[in-house]
Short mmCIF file of C-alpha atoms and ligand atoms in Angstrom, two decimals:
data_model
loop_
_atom_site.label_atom_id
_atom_site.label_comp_id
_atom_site.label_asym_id
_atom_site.label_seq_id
_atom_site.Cartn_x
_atom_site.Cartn_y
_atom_site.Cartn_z
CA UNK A 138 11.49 15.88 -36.94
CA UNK A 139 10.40 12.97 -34.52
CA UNK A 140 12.50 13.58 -31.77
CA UNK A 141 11.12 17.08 -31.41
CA UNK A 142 8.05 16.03 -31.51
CA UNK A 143 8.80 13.20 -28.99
CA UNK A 144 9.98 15.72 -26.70
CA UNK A 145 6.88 18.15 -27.51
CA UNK A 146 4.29 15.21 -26.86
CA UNK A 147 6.16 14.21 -23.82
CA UNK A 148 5.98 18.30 -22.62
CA UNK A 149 2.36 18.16 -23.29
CA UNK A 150 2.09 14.99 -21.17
CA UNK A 151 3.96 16.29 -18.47
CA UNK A 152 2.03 19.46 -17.96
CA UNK A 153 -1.37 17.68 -18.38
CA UNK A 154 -0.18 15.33 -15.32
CA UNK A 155 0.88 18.31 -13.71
CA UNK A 156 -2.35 19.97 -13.60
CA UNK A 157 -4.14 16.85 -12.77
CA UNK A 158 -1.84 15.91 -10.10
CA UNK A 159 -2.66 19.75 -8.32
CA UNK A 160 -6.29 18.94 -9.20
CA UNK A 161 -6.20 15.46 -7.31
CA UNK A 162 -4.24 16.95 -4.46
CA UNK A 163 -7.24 19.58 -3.72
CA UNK A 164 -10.77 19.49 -3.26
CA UNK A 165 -11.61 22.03 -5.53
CA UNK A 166 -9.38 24.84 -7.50
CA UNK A 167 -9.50 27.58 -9.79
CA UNK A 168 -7.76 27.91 -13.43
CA UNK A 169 -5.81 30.92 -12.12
CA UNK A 170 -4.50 28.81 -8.70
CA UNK A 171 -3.91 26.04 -10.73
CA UNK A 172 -1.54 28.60 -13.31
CA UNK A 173 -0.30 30.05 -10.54
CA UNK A 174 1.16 26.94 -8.65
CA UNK A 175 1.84 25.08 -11.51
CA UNK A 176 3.56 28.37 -13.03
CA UNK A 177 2.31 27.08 -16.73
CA UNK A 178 0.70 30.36 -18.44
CA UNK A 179 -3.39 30.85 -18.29
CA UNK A 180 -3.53 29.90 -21.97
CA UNK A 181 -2.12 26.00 -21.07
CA UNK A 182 -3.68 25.35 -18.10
CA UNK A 183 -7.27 26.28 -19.94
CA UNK A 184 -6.11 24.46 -23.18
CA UNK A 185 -5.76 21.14 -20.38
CA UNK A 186 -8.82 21.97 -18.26
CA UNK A 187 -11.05 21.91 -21.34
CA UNK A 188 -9.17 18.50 -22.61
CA UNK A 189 -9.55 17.13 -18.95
CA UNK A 190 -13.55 18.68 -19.14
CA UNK A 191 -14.09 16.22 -21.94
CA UNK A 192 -12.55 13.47 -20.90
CA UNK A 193 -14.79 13.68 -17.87
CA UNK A 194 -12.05 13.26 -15.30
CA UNK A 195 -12.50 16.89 -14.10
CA UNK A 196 -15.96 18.70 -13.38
CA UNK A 197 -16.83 22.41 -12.59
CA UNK A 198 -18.31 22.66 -9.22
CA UNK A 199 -19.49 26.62 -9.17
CA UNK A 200 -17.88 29.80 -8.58
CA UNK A 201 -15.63 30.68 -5.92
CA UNK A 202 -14.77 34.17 -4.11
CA UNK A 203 -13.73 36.86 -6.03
CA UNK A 204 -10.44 38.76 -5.65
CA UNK A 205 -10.92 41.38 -7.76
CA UNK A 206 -13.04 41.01 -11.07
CA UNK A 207 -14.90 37.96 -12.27
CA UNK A 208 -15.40 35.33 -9.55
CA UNK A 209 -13.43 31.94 -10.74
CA UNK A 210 -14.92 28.69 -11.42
CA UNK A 211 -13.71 26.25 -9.41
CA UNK A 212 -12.79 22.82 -10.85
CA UNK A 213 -13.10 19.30 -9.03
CA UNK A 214 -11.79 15.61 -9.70
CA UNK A 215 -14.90 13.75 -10.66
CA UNK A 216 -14.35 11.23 -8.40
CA UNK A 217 -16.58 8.20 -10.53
CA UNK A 218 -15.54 8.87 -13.93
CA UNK A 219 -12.69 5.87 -13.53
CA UNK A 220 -12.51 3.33 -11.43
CA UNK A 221 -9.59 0.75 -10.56
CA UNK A 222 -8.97 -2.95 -9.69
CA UNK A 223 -7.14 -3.57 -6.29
CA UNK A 224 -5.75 -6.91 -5.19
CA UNK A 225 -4.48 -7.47 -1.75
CA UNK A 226 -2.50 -11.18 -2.03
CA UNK A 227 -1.96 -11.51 1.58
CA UNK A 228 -1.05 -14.59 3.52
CA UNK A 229 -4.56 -16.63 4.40
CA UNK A 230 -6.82 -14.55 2.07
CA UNK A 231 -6.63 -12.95 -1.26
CA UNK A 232 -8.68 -9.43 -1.47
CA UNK A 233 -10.51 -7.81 -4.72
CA UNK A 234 -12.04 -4.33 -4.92
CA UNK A 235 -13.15 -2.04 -7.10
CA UNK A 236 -12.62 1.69 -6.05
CA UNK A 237 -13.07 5.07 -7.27
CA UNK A 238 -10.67 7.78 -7.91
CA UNK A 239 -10.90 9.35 -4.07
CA UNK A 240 -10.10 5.57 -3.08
CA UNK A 241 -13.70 4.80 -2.26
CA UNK A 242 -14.23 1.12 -2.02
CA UNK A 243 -17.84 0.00 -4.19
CA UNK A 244 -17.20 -3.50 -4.20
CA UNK A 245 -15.01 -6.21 -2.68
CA UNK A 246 -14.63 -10.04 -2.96
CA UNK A 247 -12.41 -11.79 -0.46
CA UNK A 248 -11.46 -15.21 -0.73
CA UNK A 249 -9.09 -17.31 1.89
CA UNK A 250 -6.43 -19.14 0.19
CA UNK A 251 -6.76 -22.64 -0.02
CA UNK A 252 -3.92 -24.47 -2.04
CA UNK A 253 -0.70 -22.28 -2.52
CA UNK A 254 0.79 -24.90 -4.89
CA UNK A 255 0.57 -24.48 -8.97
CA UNK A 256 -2.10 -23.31 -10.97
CA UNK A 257 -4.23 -23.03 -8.30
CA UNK A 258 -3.69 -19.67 -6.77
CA UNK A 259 -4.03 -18.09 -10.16
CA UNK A 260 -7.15 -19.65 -10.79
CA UNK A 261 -8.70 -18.33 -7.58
CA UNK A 262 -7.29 -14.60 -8.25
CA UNK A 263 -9.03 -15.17 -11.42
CA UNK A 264 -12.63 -16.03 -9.99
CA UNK A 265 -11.71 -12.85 -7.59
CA UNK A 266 -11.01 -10.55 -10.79
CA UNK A 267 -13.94 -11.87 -12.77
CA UNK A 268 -16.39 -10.86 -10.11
CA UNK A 269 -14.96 -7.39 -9.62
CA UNK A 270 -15.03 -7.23 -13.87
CA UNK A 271 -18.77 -7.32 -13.60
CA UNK A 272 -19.43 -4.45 -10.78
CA UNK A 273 -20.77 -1.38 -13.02
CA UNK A 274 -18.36 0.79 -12.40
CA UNK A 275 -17.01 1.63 -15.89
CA UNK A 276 -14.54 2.80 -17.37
CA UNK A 277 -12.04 0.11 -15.65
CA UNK A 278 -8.73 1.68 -16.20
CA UNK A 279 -6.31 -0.93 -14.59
CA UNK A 280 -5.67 -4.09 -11.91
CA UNK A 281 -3.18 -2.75 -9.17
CA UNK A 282 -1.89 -5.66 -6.90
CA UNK A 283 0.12 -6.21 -4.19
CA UNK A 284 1.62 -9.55 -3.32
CA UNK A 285 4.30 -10.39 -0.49
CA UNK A 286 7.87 -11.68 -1.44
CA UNK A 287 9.97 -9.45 -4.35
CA UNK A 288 8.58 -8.66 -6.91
CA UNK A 289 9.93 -6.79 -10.28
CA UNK A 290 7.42 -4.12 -10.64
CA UNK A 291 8.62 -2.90 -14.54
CA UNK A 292 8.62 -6.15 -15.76
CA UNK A 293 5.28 -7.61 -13.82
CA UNK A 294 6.80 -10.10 -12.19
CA UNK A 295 6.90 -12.29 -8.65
CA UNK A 296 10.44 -13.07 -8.27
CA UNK A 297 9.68 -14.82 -5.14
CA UNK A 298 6.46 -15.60 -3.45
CA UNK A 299 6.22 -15.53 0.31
CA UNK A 300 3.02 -17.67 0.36
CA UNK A 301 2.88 -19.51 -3.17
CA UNK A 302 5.70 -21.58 -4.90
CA UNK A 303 5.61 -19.01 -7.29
CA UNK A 304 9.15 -18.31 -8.85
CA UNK A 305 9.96 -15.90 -11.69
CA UNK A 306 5.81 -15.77 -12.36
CA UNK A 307 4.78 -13.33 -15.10
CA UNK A 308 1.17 -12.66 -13.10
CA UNK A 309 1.62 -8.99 -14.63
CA UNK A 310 1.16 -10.79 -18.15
CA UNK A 311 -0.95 -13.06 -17.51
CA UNK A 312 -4.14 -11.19 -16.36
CA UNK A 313 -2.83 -8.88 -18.81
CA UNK A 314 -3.97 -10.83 -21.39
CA UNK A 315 -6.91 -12.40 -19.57
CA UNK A 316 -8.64 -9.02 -18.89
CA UNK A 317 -6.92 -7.03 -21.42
CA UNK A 318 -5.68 -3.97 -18.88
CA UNK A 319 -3.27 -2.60 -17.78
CA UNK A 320 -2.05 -4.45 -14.64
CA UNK A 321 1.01 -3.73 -12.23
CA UNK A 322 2.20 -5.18 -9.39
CA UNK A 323 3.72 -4.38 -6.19
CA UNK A 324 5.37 -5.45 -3.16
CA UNK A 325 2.57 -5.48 -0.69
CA UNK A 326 4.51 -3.58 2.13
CA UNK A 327 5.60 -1.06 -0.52
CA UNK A 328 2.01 -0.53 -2.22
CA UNK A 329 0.74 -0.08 1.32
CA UNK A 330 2.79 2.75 1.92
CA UNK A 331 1.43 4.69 -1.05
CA UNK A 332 -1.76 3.46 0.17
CA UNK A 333 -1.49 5.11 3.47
CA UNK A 334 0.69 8.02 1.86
CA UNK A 335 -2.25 9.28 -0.70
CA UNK A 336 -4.96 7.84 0.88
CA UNK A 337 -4.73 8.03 4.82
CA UNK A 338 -3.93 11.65 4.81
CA UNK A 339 0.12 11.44 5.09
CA UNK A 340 0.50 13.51 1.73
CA UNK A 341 -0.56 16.12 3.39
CA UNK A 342 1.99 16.40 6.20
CA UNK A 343 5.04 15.79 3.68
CA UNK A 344 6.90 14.13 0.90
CA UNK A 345 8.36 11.62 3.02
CA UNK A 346 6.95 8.24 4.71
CA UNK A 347 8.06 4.76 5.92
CA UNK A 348 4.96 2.00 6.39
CA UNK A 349 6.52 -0.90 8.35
CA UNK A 350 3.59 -3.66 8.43
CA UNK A 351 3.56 -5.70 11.73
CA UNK A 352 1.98 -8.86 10.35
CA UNK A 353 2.57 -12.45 9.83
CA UNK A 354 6.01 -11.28 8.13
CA UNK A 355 7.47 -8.05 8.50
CA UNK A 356 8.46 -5.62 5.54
CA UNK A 357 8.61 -1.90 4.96
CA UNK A 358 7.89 0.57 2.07
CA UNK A 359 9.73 3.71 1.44
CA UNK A 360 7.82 6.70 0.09
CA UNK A 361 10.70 9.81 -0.85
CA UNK A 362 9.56 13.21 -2.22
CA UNK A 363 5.75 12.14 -3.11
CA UNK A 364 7.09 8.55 -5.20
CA UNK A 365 7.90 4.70 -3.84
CA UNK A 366 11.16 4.36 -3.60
CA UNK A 367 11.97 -0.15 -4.47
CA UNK A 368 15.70 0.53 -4.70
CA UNK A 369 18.08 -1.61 -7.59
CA UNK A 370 16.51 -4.87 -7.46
CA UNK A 371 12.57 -3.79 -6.24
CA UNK A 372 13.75 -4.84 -2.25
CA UNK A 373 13.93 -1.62 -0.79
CA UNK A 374 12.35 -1.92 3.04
CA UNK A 375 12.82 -5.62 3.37
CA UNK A 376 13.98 -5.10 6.65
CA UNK A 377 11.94 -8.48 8.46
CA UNK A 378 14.87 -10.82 6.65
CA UNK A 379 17.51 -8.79 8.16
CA UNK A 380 19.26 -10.64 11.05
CA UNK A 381 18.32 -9.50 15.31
CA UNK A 382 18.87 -12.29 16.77
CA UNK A 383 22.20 -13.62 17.20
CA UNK A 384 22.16 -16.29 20.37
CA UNK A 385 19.76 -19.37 20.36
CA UNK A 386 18.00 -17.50 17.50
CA UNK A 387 14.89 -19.19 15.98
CA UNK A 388 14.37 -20.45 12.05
CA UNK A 389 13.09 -18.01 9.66
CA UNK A 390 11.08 -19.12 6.23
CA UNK A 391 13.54 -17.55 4.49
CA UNK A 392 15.86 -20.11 5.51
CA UNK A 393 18.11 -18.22 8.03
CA UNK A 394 17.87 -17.88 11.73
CA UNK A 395 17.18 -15.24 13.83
CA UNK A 396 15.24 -12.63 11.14
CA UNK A 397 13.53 -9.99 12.75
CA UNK A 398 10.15 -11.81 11.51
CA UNK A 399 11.38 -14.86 13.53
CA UNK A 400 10.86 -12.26 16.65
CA UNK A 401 8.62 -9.72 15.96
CA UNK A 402 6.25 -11.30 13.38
CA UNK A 403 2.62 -12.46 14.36
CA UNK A 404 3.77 -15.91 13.21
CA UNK A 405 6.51 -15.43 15.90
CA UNK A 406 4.10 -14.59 18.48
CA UNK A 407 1.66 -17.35 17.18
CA UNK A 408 4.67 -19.96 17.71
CA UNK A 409 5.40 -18.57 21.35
CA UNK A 410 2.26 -17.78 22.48
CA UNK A 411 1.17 -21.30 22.24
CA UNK A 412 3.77 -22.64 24.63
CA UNK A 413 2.06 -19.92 26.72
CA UNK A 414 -1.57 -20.51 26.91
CA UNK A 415 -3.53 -23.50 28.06
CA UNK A 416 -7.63 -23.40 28.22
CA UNK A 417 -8.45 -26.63 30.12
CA UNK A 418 -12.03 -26.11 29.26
CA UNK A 419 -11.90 -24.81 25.29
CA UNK A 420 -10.83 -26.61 22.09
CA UNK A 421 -7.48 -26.90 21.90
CA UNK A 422 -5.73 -24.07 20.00
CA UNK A 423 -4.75 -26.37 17.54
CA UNK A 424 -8.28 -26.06 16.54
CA UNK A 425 -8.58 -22.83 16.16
CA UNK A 426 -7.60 -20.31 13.28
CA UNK A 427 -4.28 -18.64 13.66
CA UNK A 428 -6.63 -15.33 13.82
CA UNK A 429 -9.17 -17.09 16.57
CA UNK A 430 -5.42 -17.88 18.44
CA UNK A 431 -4.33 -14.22 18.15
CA UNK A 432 -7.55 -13.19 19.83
CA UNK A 433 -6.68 -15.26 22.26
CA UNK A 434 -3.39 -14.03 23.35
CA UNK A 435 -4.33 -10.30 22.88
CA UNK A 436 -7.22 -11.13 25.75
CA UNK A 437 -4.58 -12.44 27.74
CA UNK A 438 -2.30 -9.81 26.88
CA UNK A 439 -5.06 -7.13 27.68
CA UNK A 440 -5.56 -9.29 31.28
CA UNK A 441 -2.20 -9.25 31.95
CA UNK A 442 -0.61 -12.67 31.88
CA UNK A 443 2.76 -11.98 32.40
CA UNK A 444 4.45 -13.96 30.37
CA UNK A 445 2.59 -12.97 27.11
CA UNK A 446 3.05 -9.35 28.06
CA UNK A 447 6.78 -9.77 28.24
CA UNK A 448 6.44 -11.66 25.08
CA UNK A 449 4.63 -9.03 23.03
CA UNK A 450 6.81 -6.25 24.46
CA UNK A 451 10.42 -7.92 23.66
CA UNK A 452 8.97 -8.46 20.44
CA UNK A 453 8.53 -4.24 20.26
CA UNK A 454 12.03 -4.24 21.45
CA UNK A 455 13.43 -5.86 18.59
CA UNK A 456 11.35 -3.50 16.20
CA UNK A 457 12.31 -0.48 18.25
CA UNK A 458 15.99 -1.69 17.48
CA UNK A 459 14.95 -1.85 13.68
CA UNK A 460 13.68 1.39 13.33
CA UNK A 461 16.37 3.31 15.16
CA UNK A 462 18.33 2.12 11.77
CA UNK A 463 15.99 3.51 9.73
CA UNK A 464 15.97 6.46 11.50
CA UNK A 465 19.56 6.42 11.31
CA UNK A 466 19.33 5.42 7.50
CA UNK A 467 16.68 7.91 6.33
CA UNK A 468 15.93 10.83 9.03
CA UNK A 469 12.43 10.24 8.00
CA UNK A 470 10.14 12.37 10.52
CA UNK A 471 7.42 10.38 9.85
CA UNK A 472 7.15 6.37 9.99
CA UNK A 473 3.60 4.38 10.22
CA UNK A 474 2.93 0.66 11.26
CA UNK A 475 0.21 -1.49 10.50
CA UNK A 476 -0.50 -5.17 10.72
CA UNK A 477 -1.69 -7.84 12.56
CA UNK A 478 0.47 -6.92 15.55
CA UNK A 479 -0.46 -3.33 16.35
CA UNK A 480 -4.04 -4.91 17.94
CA UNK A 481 -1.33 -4.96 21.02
CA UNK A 482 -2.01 -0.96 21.27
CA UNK A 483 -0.42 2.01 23.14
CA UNK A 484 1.43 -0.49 25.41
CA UNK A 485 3.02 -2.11 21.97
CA UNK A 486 4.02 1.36 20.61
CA UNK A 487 5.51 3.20 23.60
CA UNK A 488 8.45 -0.11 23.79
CA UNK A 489 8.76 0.69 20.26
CA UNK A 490 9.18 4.30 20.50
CA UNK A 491 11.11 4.35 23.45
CA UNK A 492 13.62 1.55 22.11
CA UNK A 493 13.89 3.41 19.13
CA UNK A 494 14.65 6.87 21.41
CA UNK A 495 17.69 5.16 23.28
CA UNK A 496 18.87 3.89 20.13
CA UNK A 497 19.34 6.11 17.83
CA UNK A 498 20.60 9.94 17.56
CA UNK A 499 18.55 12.22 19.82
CA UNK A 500 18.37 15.01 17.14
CA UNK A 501 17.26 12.47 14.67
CA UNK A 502 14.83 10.73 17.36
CA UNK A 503 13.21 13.15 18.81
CA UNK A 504 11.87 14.67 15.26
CA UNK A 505 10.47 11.46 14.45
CA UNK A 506 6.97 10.23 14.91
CA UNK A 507 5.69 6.56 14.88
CA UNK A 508 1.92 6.21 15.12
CA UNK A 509 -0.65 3.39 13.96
CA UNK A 510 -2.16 4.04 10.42
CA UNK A 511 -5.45 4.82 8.98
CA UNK A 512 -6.59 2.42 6.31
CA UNK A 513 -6.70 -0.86 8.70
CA UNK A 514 -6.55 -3.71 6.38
CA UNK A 515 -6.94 -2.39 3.49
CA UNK A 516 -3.61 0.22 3.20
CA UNK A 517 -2.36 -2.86 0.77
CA UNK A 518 -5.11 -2.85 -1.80
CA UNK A 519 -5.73 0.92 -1.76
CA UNK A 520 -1.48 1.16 -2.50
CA UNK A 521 -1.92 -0.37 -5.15
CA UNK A 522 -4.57 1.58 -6.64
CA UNK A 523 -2.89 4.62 -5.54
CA UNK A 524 0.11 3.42 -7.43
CA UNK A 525 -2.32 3.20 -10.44
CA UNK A 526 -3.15 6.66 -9.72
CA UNK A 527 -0.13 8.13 -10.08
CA UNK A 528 0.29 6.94 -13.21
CA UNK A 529 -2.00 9.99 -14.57
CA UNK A 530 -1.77 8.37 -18.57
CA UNK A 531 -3.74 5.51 -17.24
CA UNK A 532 -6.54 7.40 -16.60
CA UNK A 533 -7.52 8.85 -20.11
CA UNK A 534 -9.68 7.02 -22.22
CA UNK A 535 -7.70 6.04 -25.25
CA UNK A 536 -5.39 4.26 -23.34
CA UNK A 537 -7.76 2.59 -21.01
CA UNK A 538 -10.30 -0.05 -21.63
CA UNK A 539 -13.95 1.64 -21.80
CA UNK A 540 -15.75 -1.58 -21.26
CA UNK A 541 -14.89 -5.42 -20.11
CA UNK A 542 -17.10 -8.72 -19.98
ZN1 LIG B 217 14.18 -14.42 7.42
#
């Protein structure tokens, strides 16, 4: 009957991802440790090595130490035998690469963005795309992207742009069709917490993970037992729109005043700062990029001008404040920030973590670590391959595209 054999298919699937998932998650592993974690009998897990074997996704890598009997063969991702698209639509630039399995990067294209009106954007994602298409890395098994503003992950759409006039836009569809791959998107906050969760180690030290990014906006994502948590409508961790500021607050772009991006943001700083700093014998900072301008004030900040300091460290204030309602929220132990704004260092974090000690539980606070993450800029892109990742199906061959272009 079909629904039995639905259910038997989806059983096979299930294991399969199972044993791939334990295979990903180690360097190398036997048959019997993979039987014996997974608890599926000898018999399946050798039935799925050999199917994983041929696919090429999995390779032996010699014999490991005996315990008792026959020495076991010890099984390894092969690292090359797929390779994935990641996009990184951030604010000024949009970022293209084309990784491996383990997350290693073989090629990137970075572009700045130049018009954020219309057609334009897409065409420039698609000059991005077409140069990753012809890297040799083969087989391509699917575009992962992350893009600021909400986004509807099932359905492959930008709700809302942060930095295009993008509303309701099918880009999911789209390159879709264009490239004729799979292709999911993400919330960039939320893709770079997977990114830092599977690739910058965090996996390792437990199930559970908030990424706030510290850039020119502010957002968080959410990782809960191993898998992204977006919440009902895909906004889970948009915690930069959430009101700090309630006297002479300043305007937000999303229309109200007083956000914690209006305080805590880069932007925010960037608006300050220059009120701040005067350079009788340089260009004007009007001349400058908003990047050459943040150099700027972290050399001041770094010689001690007092007034940036006590700029940059209110600002950690406010996101001290934020987090204490996470940690009230979530009791996560472990919570990462990355960004434009953590250039501002040790100095940055401690007002942070000390705000975030005085308010919030001291059970709750004290078990809870904020540090700086791994991946630097590219947590974003590498979330959204890791996103790709988990999605195990992806990765065999007769549902992914051998060859493109
Ligand atoms: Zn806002």
């Amino acid at each position: 009957m079909p629904l039995i054999k639905a259910t038997h298919q989806q059983t096979k699937e299930h294991n399969r991802n199972l044993v791939l998932k334990n295979i990903f998650d180690r360097e190398k592993i036997s048959r019997a440790e993979l039987s014996r974690i997974t608890r599926l009998t000898r018999t399946t897990v050798s039935e799925i090595v050999t199917d994983l074997l041929d696919e090429g996704l999995v390779t032996e890598i010699g014999v490991g130490e005996s315990i008792g009997g026959k020495s076991p063969i010890l099984l390894s991702l092969a690292k090359d035998s797929r390779c994935l698209i990641g996009l990184d639509i951030a604010q000024n630039h949009v970022r293209g690469a084309v990784v491996n399995l383990r997350g290693e990067i073989k090629k990137t294209v970075t572009a700045p963005v130049v018009d954020r009106f219309g057609e334009k954007p897409l065409k420039q994602i698609f000059e991005i795309l077409d140069q990753l298409m012809k890297s040799p890395c083969r087989p391509i098994s699917g575009i992962g992207i992350g893009a600021p503003g909400l986004i509807n992950t099932s359905e492959g759409i930008v709700i809302n742009a942060v930095n295009f006039d993008w509303k309701d836009f099918p880009l999911a569809k789209i390159l879709r069709e264009r490239y004729q791959l799979p292709v999911y998107i993400y919330n960039d906050c939320q893709a770079a917490a997977m990114g830092e969760y599977l690739y910058g180690g965090y996996h390792q030290k437990g199930e559970n993970l908030v990424v706030i990014n510290v850039g020119y906006g502010i957002g968080s994502g959410i990782i809960i037992n191993g898998k992204l948590f977006q919440g009902d409508d895909g906004g889970a961790g948009e915690i930069g729109h959430v009101v700090v500021v309630h006297k002479e607050a300043k305007p937000c772009r999303c229309g109200h005043y007083g956000c914690l991006e209006s305080v805590a943001s880069a932007q925010a700083i960037l608006r300050d700062a220059k009120e701040l700093l005067h350079f009788p014998d340089r260009p004007s900072l009007s001349e400058l990029s908003e990047i050459a301008i943040l150099d700027e004030i972290e050399k001041a900040y770094i010689a001690g001008h007092p007034a940036i300091r006590e700029l940059i460290l209110s600002s950690a204030r406010y996101l001290g404040y934020a987090i204490a309602s996470l940690v009230g929220t979530l009791n996560i132990h472990q919570i990462v920030l990355i960004g434009e704004m953590t250039r501002f260092g040790p100095a940055w974090l401690d007002v942070i973590r000390d705000t975030m000690l005085r308010a919030s539980l001291s059970r709750l606070a004290n078990s809870t670590s904020i540090e700086i993450g791994k991946l630097e800029n590219n947590s974003t892109l590498l979330g959204a391959i890791a996103l790709l990742v988990n999605n195990y199906s992806l990765l065999f061959m007769k549902n992914s595209a051998r060859t493109m272009l």
